[in-house]
Amino acid sequence: MPLYTFFSTFANTYNKFMSAKVTHAGVVESIDEGRVRVRIVQTSACAVCKVAGHCNAAEAKEKLVDVFTADTHRWKVGDAVKVAASQQMAARALLLAFGLPLLIMLAVLLLVLTLTGREGLAAVCGLAVLLPYYGVLWLFKNRLQQRLAFWIEEK
């Protein structure tokens, strides 16, 4: 029974996590045909801390987010908006950008090391395999933009 409870709790937590969304307040920077570009300030957890100004660990970065939408007429440059993305989309983006490349790199590293016994060659091959991986991601960037999309919520 405890194992069932564990998996049930894990499934409920996973479903809540994946149905949640990430939001950022921003300002409309530009509007093109089918695209609204929003400037957001992405802050680390330290940046919102009350003592962040005293420890110099605070970090905040301005980023431009492209929101692809057919109804660009709803907004104008300078509008304050809230940009949102699903937690599932964020997890998928992290997996594509960091998780899969790490697994591929480690697999190639171990394979070449096992076959040749040469550590230098294994390291070079492990790094070199990332070039075609990120090249394929770049080739499919338009398709990925559609699947890993942000949307604008009214502020």
Short mmCIF file of N, CA and C in Angstrom, two decimals, residues 9-83:
data_model
loop_
_atom_site.label_atom_id
_atom_site.label_comp_id
_atom_site.label_asym_id
_atom_site.label_seq_id
_atom_site.Cartn_x
_atom_site.Cartn_y
_atom_site.Cartn_z
N THR A 9 0.72 10.00 -5.12
CA THR A 9 1.14 11.35 -4.73
C THR A 9 2.03 11.95 -5.81
N PHE A 10 2.96 11.15 -6.35
CA PHE A 10 3.85 11.62 -7.40
C PHE A 10 3.05 12.02 -8.64
N ALA A 11 2.07 11.22 -9.02
CA ALA A 11 1.25 11.52 -10.21
C ALA A 11 0.46 12.81 -10.01
N ASN A 12 -0.10 13.00 -8.83
CA ASN A 12 -0.85 14.23 -8.55
C ASN A 12 0.05 15.46 -8.59
N THR A 13 1.23 15.37 -8.00
CA THR A 13 2.17 16.47 -8.01
C THR A 13 2.63 16.78 -9.43
N TYR A 14 2.91 15.75 -10.20
CA TYR A 14 3.35 15.92 -11.58
C TYR A 14 2.26 16.60 -12.40
N ASN A 15 1.01 16.19 -12.24
CA ASN A 15 -0.09 16.80 -12.99
C ASN A 15 -0.28 18.27 -12.62
N LYS A 16 -0.14 18.61 -11.33
CA LYS A 16 -0.25 20.00 -10.92
C LYS A 16 0.87 20.84 -11.50
N PHE A 17 2.08 20.27 -11.51
CA PHE A 17 3.24 20.98 -12.05
C PHE A 17 3.06 21.23 -13.54
N MET A 18 2.62 20.24 -14.27
CA MET A 18 2.50 20.38 -15.72
C MET A 18 1.32 21.25 -16.13
N SER A 19 0.34 21.41 -15.28
CA SER A 19 -0.80 22.26 -15.64
C SER A 19 -0.58 23.71 -15.22
N ALA A 20 0.47 23.96 -14.46
CA ALA A 20 0.77 25.32 -14.02
C ALA A 20 1.36 26.12 -15.18
N LYS A 21 1.47 27.43 -14.97
CA LYS A 21 2.05 28.25 -16.02
C LYS A 21 3.04 29.23 -15.43
N VAL A 22 3.96 29.67 -16.28
CA VAL A 22 4.97 30.65 -15.93
C VAL A 22 4.55 31.97 -16.56
N THR A 23 4.54 33.05 -15.77
CA THR A 23 4.15 34.35 -16.31
C THR A 23 5.23 35.39 -16.01
N HIS A 24 5.32 36.36 -16.91
CA HIS A 24 6.24 37.49 -16.73
C HIS A 24 5.52 38.75 -17.17
N ALA A 25 5.65 39.81 -16.40
CA ALA A 25 5.11 41.10 -16.81
C ALA A 25 6.08 41.70 -17.82
N GLY A 26 5.53 42.40 -18.80
CA GLY A 26 6.38 42.99 -19.82
C GLY A 26 5.71 44.16 -20.50
N VAL A 27 6.44 44.73 -21.46
CA VAL A 27 5.96 45.87 -22.23
C VAL A 27 6.13 45.53 -23.71
N VAL A 28 5.09 45.83 -24.50
CA VAL A 28 5.16 45.56 -25.94
C VAL A 28 6.23 46.45 -26.54
N GLU A 29 7.20 45.84 -27.18
CA GLU A 29 8.34 46.54 -27.77
C GLU A 29 8.08 46.87 -29.24
N SER A 30 7.54 45.90 -29.98
CA SER A 30 7.24 46.12 -31.40
C SER A 30 6.16 45.14 -31.84
N ILE A 31 5.51 45.51 -32.94
CA ILE A 31 4.46 44.67 -33.49
C ILE A 31 4.71 44.53 -34.98
N ASP A 32 4.80 43.29 -35.44
CA ASP A 32 4.96 42.99 -36.86
C ASP A 32 3.78 42.13 -37.29
N GLU A 33 3.77 41.75 -38.54
CA GLU A 33 2.72 40.88 -39.08
C GLU A 33 2.75 39.53 -38.36
N GLY A 34 1.76 39.28 -37.52
CA GLY A 34 1.65 38.00 -36.84
C GLY A 34 2.55 37.82 -35.64
N ARG A 35 3.27 38.86 -35.21
CA ARG A 35 4.19 38.72 -34.09
C ARG A 35 4.17 39.97 -33.22
N VAL A 36 4.11 39.76 -31.92
CA VAL A 36 4.23 40.83 -30.94
C VAL A 36 5.50 40.55 -30.15
N ARG A 37 6.42 41.51 -30.13
CA ARG A 37 7.67 41.35 -29.39
C ARG A 37 7.51 42.08 -28.06
N VAL A 38 7.71 41.33 -26.96
CA VAL A 38 7.52 41.85 -25.61
C VAL A 38 8.84 41.84 -24.86
N ARG A 39 9.16 42.95 -24.21
CA ARG A 39 10.36 43.04 -23.38
C ARG A 39 9.97 42.68 -21.95
N ILE A 40 10.61 41.65 -21.42
CA ILE A 40 10.35 41.22 -20.05
C ILE A 40 11.63 41.37 -19.25
N VAL A 41 11.48 41.48 -17.93
CA VAL A 41 12.63 41.46 -17.03
C VAL A 41 12.58 40.14 -16.30
N GLN A 42 13.56 39.30 -16.59
CA GLN A 42 13.64 37.99 -15.96
C GLN A 42 14.54 38.12 -14.75
N THR A 43 14.01 37.81 -13.58
CA THR A 43 14.79 37.97 -12.36
C THR A 43 15.08 36.62 -11.73
N SER A 44 16.23 36.53 -11.10
CA SER A 44 16.54 35.33 -10.34
C SER A 44 15.84 35.44 -8.99
N ALA A 45 15.86 34.37 -8.23
CA ALA A 45 15.23 34.40 -6.91
C ALA A 45 15.90 35.42 -6.01
N CYS A 46 17.18 35.62 -6.20
CA CYS A 46 17.91 36.59 -5.37
C CYS A 46 17.45 38.02 -5.65
N ALA A 47 17.05 38.29 -6.90
CA ALA A 47 16.72 39.66 -7.28
C ALA A 47 15.50 40.20 -6.54
N VAL A 48 14.61 39.32 -6.11
CA VAL A 48 13.42 39.78 -5.41
C VAL A 48 13.58 39.72 -3.90
N CYS A 49 14.75 39.31 -3.44
CA CYS A 49 15.02 39.24 -2.01
C CYS A 49 15.19 40.64 -1.45
N LYS A 50 14.76 40.85 -0.20
CA LYS A 50 14.82 42.17 0.43
C LYS A 50 16.24 42.65 0.68
N VAL A 51 17.18 41.74 0.85
CA VAL A 51 18.55 42.15 1.14
C VAL A 51 19.46 41.98 -0.09
N ALA A 52 18.88 41.81 -1.26
CA ALA A 52 19.67 41.56 -2.47
C ALA A 52 20.62 42.70 -2.78
N GLY A 53 20.25 43.93 -2.48
CA GLY A 53 21.12 45.07 -2.76
C GLY A 53 22.38 45.09 -1.93
N HIS A 54 22.40 44.33 -0.84
CA HIS A 54 23.54 44.35 0.05
C HIS A 54 24.51 43.20 -0.19
N CYS A 55 24.05 42.13 -0.88
CA CYS A 55 24.94 40.98 -1.05
C CYS A 55 25.47 40.86 -2.48
N ASN A 56 25.02 41.70 -3.38
CA ASN A 56 25.50 41.73 -4.77
C ASN A 56 25.27 40.42 -5.51
N ALA A 57 24.34 39.59 -5.08
CA ALA A 57 24.06 38.34 -5.77
C ALA A 57 22.83 38.46 -6.67
N ALA A 58 22.14 39.58 -6.60
CA ALA A 58 20.91 39.74 -7.37
C ALA A 58 21.23 39.78 -8.86
N GLU A 59 20.34 39.19 -9.63
CA GLU A 59 20.53 39.13 -11.08
C GLU A 59 19.20 39.36 -11.77
N ALA A 60 19.16 40.30 -12.68
CA ALA A 60 17.97 40.56 -13.48
C ALA A 60 18.42 40.81 -14.91
N LYS A 61 17.73 40.18 -15.86
CA LYS A 61 18.09 40.32 -17.27
C LYS A 61 16.85 40.72 -18.05
N GLU A 62 17.05 41.65 -18.98
CA GLU A 62 15.97 41.99 -19.90
C GLU A 62 16.02 41.03 -21.07
N LYS A 63 14.86 40.53 -21.46
CA LYS A 63 14.78 39.60 -22.59
C LYS A 63 13.65 40.03 -23.50
N LEU A 64 13.80 39.73 -24.77
CA LEU A 64 12.73 39.96 -25.74
C LEU A 64 12.09 38.62 -26.04
N VAL A 65 10.77 38.57 -25.92
CA VAL A 65 10.01 37.36 -26.18
C VAL A 65 9.10 37.61 -27.36
N ASP A 66 9.14 36.72 -28.34
CA ASP A 66 8.26 36.83 -29.49
C ASP A 66 7.00 36.02 -29.22
N VAL A 67 5.86 36.68 -29.36
CA VAL A 67 4.56 36.03 -29.21
C VAL A 67 3.92 36.02 -30.59
N PHE A 68 3.70 34.84 -31.13
CA PHE A 68 3.11 34.72 -32.46
C PHE A 68 1.60 34.61 -32.32
N THR A 69 0.89 35.56 -32.93
CA THR A 69 -0.57 35.62 -32.81
C THR A 69 -1.15 36.28 -34.05
N ALA A 70 -2.36 35.89 -34.38
CA ALA A 70 -3.02 36.46 -35.56
C ALA A 70 -3.65 37.81 -35.25
N ASP A 71 -4.03 38.03 -33.99
CA ASP A 71 -4.72 39.28 -33.64
C ASP A 71 -3.78 40.30 -32.99
N THR A 72 -2.81 40.76 -33.76
CA THR A 72 -1.85 41.73 -33.26
C THR A 72 -2.48 43.11 -33.05
N HIS A 73 -3.65 43.33 -33.61
CA HIS A 73 -4.31 44.63 -33.49
C HIS A 73 -4.79 44.93 -32.07
N ARG A 74 -4.81 43.93 -31.19
CA ARG A 74 -5.28 44.12 -29.82
C ARG A 74 -4.30 44.92 -28.97
N TRP A 75 -3.03 44.98 -29.39
CA TRP A 75 -2.02 45.65 -28.59
C TRP A 75 -1.33 46.74 -29.40
N LYS A 76 -0.71 47.67 -28.68
CA LYS A 76 0.10 48.68 -29.34
C LYS A 76 1.42 48.83 -28.57
N VAL A 77 2.41 49.38 -29.22
CA VAL A 77 3.74 49.53 -28.61
C VAL A 77 3.60 50.34 -27.32
N GLY A 78 4.22 49.84 -26.26
CA GLY A 78 4.18 50.50 -24.97
C GLY A 78 3.15 49.92 -24.02
N ASP A 79 2.25 49.06 -24.50
CA ASP A 79 1.24 48.44 -23.63
C ASP A 79 1.90 47.52 -22.61
N ALA A 80 1.42 47.57 -21.38
CA ALA A 80 1.87 46.64 -20.35
C ALA A 80 1.06 45.36 -20.49
N VAL A 81 1.73 44.24 -20.62
CA VAL A 81 1.07 42.95 -20.81
C VAL A 81 1.71 41.91 -19.90
N LYS A 82 1.07 40.77 -19.83
CA LYS A 82 1.63 39.64 -19.11
C LYS A 82 1.83 38.50 -20.11
N VAL A 83 3.06 38.03 -20.24
CA VAL A 83 3.40 36.94 -21.14
C VAL A 83 3.38 35.65 -20.34
#
